[in-house]
PDB file of C-alpha atoms in Angstrom:
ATOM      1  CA  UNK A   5       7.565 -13.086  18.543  1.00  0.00           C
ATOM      2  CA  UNK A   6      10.460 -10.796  17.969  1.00  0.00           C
ATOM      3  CA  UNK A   7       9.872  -6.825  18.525  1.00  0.00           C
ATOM      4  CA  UNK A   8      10.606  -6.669  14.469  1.00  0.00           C
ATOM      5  CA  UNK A   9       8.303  -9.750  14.261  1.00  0.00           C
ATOM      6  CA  UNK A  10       5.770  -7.826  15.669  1.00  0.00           C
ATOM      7  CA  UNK A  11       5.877  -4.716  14.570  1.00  0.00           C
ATOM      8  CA  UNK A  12       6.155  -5.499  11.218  1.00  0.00           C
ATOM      9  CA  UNK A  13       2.770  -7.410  11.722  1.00  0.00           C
ATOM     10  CA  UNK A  14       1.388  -4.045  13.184  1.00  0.00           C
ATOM     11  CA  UNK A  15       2.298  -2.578  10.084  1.00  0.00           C
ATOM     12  CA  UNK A  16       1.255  -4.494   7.384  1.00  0.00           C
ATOM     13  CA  UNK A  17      -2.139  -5.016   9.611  1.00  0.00           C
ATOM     14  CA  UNK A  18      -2.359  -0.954   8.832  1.00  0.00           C
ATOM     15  CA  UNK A  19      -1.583  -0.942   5.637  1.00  0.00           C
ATOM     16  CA  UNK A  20      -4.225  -3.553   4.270  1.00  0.00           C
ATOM     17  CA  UNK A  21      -6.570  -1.552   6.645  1.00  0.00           C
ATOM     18  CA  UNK A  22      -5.518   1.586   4.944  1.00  0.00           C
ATOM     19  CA  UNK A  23      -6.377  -0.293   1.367  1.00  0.00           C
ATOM     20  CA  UNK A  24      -9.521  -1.449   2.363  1.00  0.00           C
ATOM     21  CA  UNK A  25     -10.544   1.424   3.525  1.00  0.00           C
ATOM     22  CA  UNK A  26      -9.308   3.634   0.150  1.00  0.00           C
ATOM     23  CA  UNK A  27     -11.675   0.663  -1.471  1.00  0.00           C
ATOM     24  CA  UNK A  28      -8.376  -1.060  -2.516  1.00  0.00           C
ATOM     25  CA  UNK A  29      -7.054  -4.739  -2.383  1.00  0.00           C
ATOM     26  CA  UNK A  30      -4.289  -4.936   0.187  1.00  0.00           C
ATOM     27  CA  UNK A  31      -2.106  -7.139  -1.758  1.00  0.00           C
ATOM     28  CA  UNK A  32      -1.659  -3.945  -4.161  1.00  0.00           C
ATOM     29  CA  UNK A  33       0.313  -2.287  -1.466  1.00  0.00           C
ATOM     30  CA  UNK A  34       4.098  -3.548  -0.808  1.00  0.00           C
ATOM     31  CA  UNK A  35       5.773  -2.632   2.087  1.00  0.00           C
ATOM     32  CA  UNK A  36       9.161  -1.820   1.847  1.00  0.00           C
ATOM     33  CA  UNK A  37      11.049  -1.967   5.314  1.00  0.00           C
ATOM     34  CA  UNK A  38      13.492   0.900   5.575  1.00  0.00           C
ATOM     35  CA  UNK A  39      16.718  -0.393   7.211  1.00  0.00           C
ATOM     36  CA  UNK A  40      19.434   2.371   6.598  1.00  0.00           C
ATOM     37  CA  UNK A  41      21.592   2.847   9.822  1.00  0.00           C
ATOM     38  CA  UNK A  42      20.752  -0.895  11.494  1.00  0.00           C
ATOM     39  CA  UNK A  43      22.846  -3.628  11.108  1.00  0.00           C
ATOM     40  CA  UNK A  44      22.121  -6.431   9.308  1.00  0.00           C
ATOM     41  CA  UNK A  45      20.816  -8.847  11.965  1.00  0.00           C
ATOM     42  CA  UNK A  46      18.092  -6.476  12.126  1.00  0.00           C
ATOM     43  CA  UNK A  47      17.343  -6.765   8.266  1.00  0.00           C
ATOM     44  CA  UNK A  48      17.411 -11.089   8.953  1.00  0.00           C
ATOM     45  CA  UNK A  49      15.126 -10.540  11.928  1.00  0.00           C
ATOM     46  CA  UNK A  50      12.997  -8.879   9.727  1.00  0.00           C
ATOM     47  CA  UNK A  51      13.318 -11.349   6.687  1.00  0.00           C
ATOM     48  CA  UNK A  52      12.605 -14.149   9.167  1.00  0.00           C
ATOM     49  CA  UNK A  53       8.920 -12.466   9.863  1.00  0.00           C
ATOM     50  CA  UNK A  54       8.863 -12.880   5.903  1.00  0.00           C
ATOM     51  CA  UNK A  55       9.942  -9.115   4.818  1.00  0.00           C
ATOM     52  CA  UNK A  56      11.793  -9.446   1.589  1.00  0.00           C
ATOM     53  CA  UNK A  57      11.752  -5.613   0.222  1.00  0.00           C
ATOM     54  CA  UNK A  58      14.411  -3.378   1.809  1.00  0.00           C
ATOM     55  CA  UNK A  59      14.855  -0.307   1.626  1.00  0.00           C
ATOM     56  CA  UNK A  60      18.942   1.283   1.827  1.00  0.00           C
ATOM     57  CA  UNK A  61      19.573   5.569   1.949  1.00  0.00           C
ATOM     58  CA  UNK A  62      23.565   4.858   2.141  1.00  0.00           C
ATOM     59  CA  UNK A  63      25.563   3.178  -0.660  1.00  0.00           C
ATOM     60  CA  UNK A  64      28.194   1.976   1.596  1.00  0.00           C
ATOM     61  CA  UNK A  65      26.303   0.522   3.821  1.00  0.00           C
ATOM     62  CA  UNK A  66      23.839  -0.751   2.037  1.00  0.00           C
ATOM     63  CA  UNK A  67      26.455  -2.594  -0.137  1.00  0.00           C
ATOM     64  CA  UNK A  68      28.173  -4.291   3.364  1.00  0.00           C
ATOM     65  CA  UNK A  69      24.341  -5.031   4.230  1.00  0.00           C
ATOM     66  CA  UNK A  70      23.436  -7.116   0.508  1.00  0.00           C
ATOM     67  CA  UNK A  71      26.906  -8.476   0.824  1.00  0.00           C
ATOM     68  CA  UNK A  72      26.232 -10.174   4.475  1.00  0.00           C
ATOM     69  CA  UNK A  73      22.778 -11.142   4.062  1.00  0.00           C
ATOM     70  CA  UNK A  74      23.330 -12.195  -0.232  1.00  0.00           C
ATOM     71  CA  UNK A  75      22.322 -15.717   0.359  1.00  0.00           C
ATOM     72  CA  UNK A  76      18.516 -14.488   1.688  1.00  0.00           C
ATOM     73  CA  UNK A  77      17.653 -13.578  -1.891  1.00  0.00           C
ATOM     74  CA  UNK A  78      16.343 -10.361  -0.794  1.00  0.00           C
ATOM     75  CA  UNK A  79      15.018  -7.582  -2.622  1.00  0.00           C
ATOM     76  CA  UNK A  80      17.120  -4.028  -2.065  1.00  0.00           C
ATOM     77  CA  UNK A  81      16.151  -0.638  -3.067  1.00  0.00           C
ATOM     78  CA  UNK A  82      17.875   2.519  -3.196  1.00  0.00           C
ATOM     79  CA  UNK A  83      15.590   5.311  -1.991  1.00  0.00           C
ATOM     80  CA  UNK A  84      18.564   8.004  -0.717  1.00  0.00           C
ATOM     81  CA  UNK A  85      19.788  11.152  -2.505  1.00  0.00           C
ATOM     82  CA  UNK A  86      22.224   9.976  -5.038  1.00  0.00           C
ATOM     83  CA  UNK A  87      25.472  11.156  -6.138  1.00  0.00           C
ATOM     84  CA  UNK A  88      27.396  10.639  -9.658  1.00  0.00           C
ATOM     85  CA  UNK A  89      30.405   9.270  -8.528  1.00  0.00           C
ATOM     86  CA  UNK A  90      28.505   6.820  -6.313  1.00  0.00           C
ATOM     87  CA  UNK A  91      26.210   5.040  -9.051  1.00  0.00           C
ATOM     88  CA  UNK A  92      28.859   2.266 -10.049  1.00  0.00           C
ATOM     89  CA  UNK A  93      28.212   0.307  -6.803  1.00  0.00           C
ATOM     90  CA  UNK A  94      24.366   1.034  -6.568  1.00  0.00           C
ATOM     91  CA  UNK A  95      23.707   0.121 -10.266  1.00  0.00           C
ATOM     92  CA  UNK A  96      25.890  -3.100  -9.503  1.00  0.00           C
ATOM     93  CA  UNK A  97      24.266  -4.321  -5.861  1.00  0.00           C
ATOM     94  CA  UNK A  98      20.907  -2.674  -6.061  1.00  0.00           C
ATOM     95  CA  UNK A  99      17.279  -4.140  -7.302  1.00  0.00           C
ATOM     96  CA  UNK A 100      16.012  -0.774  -7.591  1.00  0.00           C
ATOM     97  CA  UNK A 101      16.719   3.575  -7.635  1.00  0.00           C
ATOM     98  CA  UNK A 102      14.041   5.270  -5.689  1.00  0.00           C
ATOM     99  CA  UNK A 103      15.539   8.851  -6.369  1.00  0.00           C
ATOM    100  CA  UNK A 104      16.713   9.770  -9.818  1.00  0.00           C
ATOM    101  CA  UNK A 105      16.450  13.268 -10.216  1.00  0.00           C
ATOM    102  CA  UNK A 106      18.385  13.785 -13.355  1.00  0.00           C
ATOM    103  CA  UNK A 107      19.193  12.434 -16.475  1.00  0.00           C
ATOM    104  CA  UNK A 108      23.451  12.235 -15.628  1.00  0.00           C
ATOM    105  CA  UNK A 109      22.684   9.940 -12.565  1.00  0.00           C
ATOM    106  CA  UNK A 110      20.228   7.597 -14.989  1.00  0.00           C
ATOM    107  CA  UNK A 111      22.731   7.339 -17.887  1.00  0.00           C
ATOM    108  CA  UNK A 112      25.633   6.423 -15.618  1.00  0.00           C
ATOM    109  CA  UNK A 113      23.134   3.812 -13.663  1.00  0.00           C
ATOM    110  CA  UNK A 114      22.637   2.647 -17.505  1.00  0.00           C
ATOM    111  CA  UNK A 115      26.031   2.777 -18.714  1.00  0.00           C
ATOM    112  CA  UNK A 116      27.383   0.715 -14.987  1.00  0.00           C
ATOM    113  CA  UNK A 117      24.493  -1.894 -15.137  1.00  0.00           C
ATOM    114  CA  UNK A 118      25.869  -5.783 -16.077  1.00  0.00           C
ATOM    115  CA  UNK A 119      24.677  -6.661 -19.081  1.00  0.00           C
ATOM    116  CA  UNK A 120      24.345  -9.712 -16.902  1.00  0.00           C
ATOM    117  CA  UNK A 121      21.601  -8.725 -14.705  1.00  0.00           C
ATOM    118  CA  UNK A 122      18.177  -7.757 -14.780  1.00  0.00           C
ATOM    119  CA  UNK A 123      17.077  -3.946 -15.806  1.00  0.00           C
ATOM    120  CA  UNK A 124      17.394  -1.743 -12.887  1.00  0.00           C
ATOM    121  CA  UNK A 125      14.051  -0.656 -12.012  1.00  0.00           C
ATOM    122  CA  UNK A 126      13.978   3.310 -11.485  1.00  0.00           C
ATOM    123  CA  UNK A 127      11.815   5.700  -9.691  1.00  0.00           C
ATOM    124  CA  UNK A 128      11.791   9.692 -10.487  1.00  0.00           C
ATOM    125  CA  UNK A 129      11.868  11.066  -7.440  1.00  0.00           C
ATOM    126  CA  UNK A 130       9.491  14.310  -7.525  1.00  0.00           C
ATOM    127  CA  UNK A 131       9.936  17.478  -5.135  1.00  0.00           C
ATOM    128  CA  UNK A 132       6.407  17.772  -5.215  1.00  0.00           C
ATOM    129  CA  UNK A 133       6.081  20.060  -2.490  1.00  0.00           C
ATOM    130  CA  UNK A 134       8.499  22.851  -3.883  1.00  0.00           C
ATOM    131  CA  UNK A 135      11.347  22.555  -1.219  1.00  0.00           C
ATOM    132  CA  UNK A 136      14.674  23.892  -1.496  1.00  0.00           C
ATOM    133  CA  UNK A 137      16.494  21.578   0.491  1.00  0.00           C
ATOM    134  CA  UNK A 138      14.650  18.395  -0.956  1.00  0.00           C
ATOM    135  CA  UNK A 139      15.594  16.212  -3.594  1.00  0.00           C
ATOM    136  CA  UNK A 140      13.738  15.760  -7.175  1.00  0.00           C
ATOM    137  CA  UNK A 141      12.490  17.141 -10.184  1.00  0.00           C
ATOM    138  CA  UNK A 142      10.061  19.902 -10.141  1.00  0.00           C
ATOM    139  CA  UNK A 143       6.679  18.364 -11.460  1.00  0.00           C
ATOM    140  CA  UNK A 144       6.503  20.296 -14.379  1.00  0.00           C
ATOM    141  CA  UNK A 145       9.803  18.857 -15.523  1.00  0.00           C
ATOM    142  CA  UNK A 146       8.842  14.806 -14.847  1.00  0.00           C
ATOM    143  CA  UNK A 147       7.619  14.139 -18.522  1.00  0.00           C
ATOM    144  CA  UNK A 148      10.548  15.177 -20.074  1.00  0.00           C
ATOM    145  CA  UNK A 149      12.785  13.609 -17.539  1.00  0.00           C
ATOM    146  CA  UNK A 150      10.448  10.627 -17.862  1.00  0.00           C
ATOM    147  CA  UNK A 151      10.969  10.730 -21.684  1.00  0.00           C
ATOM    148  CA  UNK A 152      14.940  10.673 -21.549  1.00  0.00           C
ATOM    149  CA  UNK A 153      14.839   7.718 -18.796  1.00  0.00           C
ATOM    150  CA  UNK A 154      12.702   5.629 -20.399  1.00  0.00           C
ATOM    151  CA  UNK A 155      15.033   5.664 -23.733  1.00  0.00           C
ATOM    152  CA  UNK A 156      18.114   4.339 -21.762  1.00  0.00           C
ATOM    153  CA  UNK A 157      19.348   0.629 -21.837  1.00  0.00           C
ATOM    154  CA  UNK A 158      19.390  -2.102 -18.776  1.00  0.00           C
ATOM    155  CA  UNK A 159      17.013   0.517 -17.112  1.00  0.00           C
ATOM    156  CA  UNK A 160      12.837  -0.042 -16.346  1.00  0.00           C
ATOM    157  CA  UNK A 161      11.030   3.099 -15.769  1.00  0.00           C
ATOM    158  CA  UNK A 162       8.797   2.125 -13.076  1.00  0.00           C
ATOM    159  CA  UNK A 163       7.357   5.170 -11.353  1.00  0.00           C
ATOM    160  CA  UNK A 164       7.407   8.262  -9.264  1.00  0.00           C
ATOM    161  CA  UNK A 165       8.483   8.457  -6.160  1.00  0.00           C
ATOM    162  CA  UNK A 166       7.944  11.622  -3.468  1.00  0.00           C
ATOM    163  CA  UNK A 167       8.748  12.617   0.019  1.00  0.00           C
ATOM    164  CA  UNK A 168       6.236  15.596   0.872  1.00  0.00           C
ATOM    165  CA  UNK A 169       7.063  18.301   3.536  1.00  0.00           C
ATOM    166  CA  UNK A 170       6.550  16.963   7.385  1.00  0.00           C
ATOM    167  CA  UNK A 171       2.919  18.846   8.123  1.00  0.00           C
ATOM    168  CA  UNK A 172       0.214  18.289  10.583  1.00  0.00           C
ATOM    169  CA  UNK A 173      -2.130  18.813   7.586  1.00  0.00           C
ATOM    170  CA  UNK A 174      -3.956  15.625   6.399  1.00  0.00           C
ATOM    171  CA  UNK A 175      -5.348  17.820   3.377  1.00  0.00           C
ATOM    172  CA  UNK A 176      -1.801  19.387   2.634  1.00  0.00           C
ATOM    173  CA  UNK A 177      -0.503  16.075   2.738  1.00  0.00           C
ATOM    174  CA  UNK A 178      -3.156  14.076   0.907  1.00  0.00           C
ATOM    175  CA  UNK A 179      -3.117  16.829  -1.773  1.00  0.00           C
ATOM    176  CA  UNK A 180       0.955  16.138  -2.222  1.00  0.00           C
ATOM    177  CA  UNK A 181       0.494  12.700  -3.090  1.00  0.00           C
ATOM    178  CA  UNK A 182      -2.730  13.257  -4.863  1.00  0.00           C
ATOM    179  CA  UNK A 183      -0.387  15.522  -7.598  1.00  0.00           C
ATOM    180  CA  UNK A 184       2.322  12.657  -7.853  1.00  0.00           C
ATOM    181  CA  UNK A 185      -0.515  10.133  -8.580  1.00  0.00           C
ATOM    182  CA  UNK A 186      -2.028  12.568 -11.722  1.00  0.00           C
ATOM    183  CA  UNK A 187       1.539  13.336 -12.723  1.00  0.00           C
ATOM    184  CA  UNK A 188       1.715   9.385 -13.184  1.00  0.00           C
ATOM    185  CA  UNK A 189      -1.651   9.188 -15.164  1.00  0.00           C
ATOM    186  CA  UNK A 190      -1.006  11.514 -17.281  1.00  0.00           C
ATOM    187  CA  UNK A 191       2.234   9.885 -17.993  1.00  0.00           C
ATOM    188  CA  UNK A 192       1.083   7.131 -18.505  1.00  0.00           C
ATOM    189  CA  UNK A 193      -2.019   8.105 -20.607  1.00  0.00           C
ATOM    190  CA  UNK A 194       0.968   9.351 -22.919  1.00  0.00           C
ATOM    191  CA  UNK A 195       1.959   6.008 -23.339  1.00  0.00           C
ATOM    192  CA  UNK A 196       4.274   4.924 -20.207  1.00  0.00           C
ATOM    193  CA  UNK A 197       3.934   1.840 -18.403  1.00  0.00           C
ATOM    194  CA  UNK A 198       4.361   2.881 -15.090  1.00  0.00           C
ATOM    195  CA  UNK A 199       3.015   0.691 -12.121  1.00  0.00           C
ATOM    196  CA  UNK A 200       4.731   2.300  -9.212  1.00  0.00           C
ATOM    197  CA  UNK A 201       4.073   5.027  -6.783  1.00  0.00           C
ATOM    198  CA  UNK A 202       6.495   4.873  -3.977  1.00  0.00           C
ATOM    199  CA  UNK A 203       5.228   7.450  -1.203  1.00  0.00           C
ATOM    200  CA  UNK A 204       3.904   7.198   2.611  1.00  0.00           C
ATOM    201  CA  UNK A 205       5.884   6.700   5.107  1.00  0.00           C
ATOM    202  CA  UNK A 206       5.866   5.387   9.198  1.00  0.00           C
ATOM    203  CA  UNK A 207       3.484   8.105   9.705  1.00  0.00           C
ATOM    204  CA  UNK A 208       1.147   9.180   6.464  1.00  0.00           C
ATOM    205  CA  UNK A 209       1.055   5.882   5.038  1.00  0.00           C
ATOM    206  CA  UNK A 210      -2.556   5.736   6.038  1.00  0.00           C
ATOM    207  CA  UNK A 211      -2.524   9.282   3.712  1.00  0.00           C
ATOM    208  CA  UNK A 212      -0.682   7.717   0.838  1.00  0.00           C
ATOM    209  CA  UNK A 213      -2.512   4.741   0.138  1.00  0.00           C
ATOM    210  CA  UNK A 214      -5.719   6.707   0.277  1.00  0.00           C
ATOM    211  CA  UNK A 215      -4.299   8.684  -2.805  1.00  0.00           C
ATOM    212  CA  UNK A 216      -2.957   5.929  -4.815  1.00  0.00           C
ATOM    213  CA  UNK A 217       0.632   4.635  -2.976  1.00  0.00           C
ATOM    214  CA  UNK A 218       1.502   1.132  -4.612  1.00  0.00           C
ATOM    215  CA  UNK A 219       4.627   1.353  -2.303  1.00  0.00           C
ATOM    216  CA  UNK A 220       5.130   2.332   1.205  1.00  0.00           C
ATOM    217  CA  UNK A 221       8.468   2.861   2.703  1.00  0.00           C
ATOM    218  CA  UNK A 222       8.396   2.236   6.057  1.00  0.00           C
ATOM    219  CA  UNK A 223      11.258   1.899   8.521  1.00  0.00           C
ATOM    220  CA  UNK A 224      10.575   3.679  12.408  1.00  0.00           C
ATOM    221  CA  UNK A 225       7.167   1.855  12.803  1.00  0.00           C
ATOM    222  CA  UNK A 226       9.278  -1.298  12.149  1.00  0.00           C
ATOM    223  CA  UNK A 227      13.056  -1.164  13.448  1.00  0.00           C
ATOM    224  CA  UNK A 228      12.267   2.042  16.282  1.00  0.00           C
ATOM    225  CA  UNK A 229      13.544   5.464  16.077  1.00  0.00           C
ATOM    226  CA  UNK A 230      17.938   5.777  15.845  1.00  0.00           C
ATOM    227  CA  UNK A 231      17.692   7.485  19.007  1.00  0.00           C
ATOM    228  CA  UNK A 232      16.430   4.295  20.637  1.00  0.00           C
ATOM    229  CA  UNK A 233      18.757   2.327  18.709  1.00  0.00           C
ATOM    230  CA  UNK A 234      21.980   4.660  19.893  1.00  0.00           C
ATOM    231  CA  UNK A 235      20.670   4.120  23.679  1.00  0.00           C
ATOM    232  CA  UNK A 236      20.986   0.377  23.446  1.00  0.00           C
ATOM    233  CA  UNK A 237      24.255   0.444  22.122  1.00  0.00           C
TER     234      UNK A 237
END
């Protein structure tokens, strides 16, 4: 068994441990294998242990990587900050957005997705824990943001998504995603469909999935850290 092999069986064994333990069914947890900055052998390695979700943070290289591997039928998602003048290739290659934060980048995802192809699935990304330097929409502004989304055409509204601050504090942490999961009830108790909360990572995941994660991006715990990767190169 390959190192990926195996330690994408280490992780998945955590994650339906994680479920079971939250009193959930494991199958209601995907794992999404985060593959930004490793080449695409890496990504079939991993497809050969049976991982189809992927997860990209750069568009360019993402693109090359959908490109190369296009004949796996893979599944690739989007989960890096976004720029405007970067959505015509990402609405184009991409299965899913991870981290719309605005309404310009979701009506240019709209306006550049093929008529041709599916509905881009979206996630709002949510700065849940108040950070400056982060990403995403304040909670407070997510229902209105949701609103606007949701109206656009060849675009699916499927959930939140949230990266809280690093912290050594399981409550801290554990209260973070608990807010993202109420801020997608009470969307969806206004009427929203939303099945999606993409949060956890390589090392909360255990955290996430106690408070609700449907979606778990994980790529150190599965590919190694860069600074491993830059030493055997």
């Amino acid at each position: 068994m390959t190192t990926i092999a195996a330690n994408l069986q280490a992780v998945r064994e955590r994650v339906a441990s994680a479920a079971i333990a939250a009193g959930r069914r494991p199958e209601d947890v995907v794992l999404l294998a985060v593959s930004k900055t490793w080449p695409a052998y890496c990504v079939a390695a991993a497809a050969d242990a049976g991982q189809r979700l992927f997860g990209e943070n750069y568009v360019q290289e993402g693109v090359a990587k959908i490109a190369e591997l296009r004949a796996r039928a893979l599944e690739w998602h989007f989960i890096g900050p976004l720029q405007s003048n970067k959505t015509r290739p990402v609405a184009a290659h991409f299965d899913w957005v991870h981290s719309v934060d605005r309404l310009k980048l979701a009506e240019r995802l709209s306006e550049q997705r093929d008529v041709e192809l599916p509905p881009l699935n979206l996630c709002i990304q949510v700065n849940v824990s108040g950070e400056a330097s982060k990403s995403g929409v304040a909670p407070e502004e997510v229902p209105g943001l949701a609103r606007q989304v949701a109206a656009l055409p060849r675009l699916r509204l499927r959930g939140l998504m949230a990266i809280p601050e690093p912290d050594g504090d399981e409550g801290l942490l554990r209260s973070r995603f608990a807010t993202v999961r109420r801020l997608r009830d009470e969307l969806n108790a206004a009427g929203f469909a939303l099945d999606t909360l993409s949060m956890g990572m390589s090392h909360d995941l255990e955290l996430a999935i106690a408070e609700g994660a449907t979606m778990v991006r994980v790529g150190t715990a599965i590919f190694g850290t860069r600074k491993l990767r830059e030493e055997q190169t």
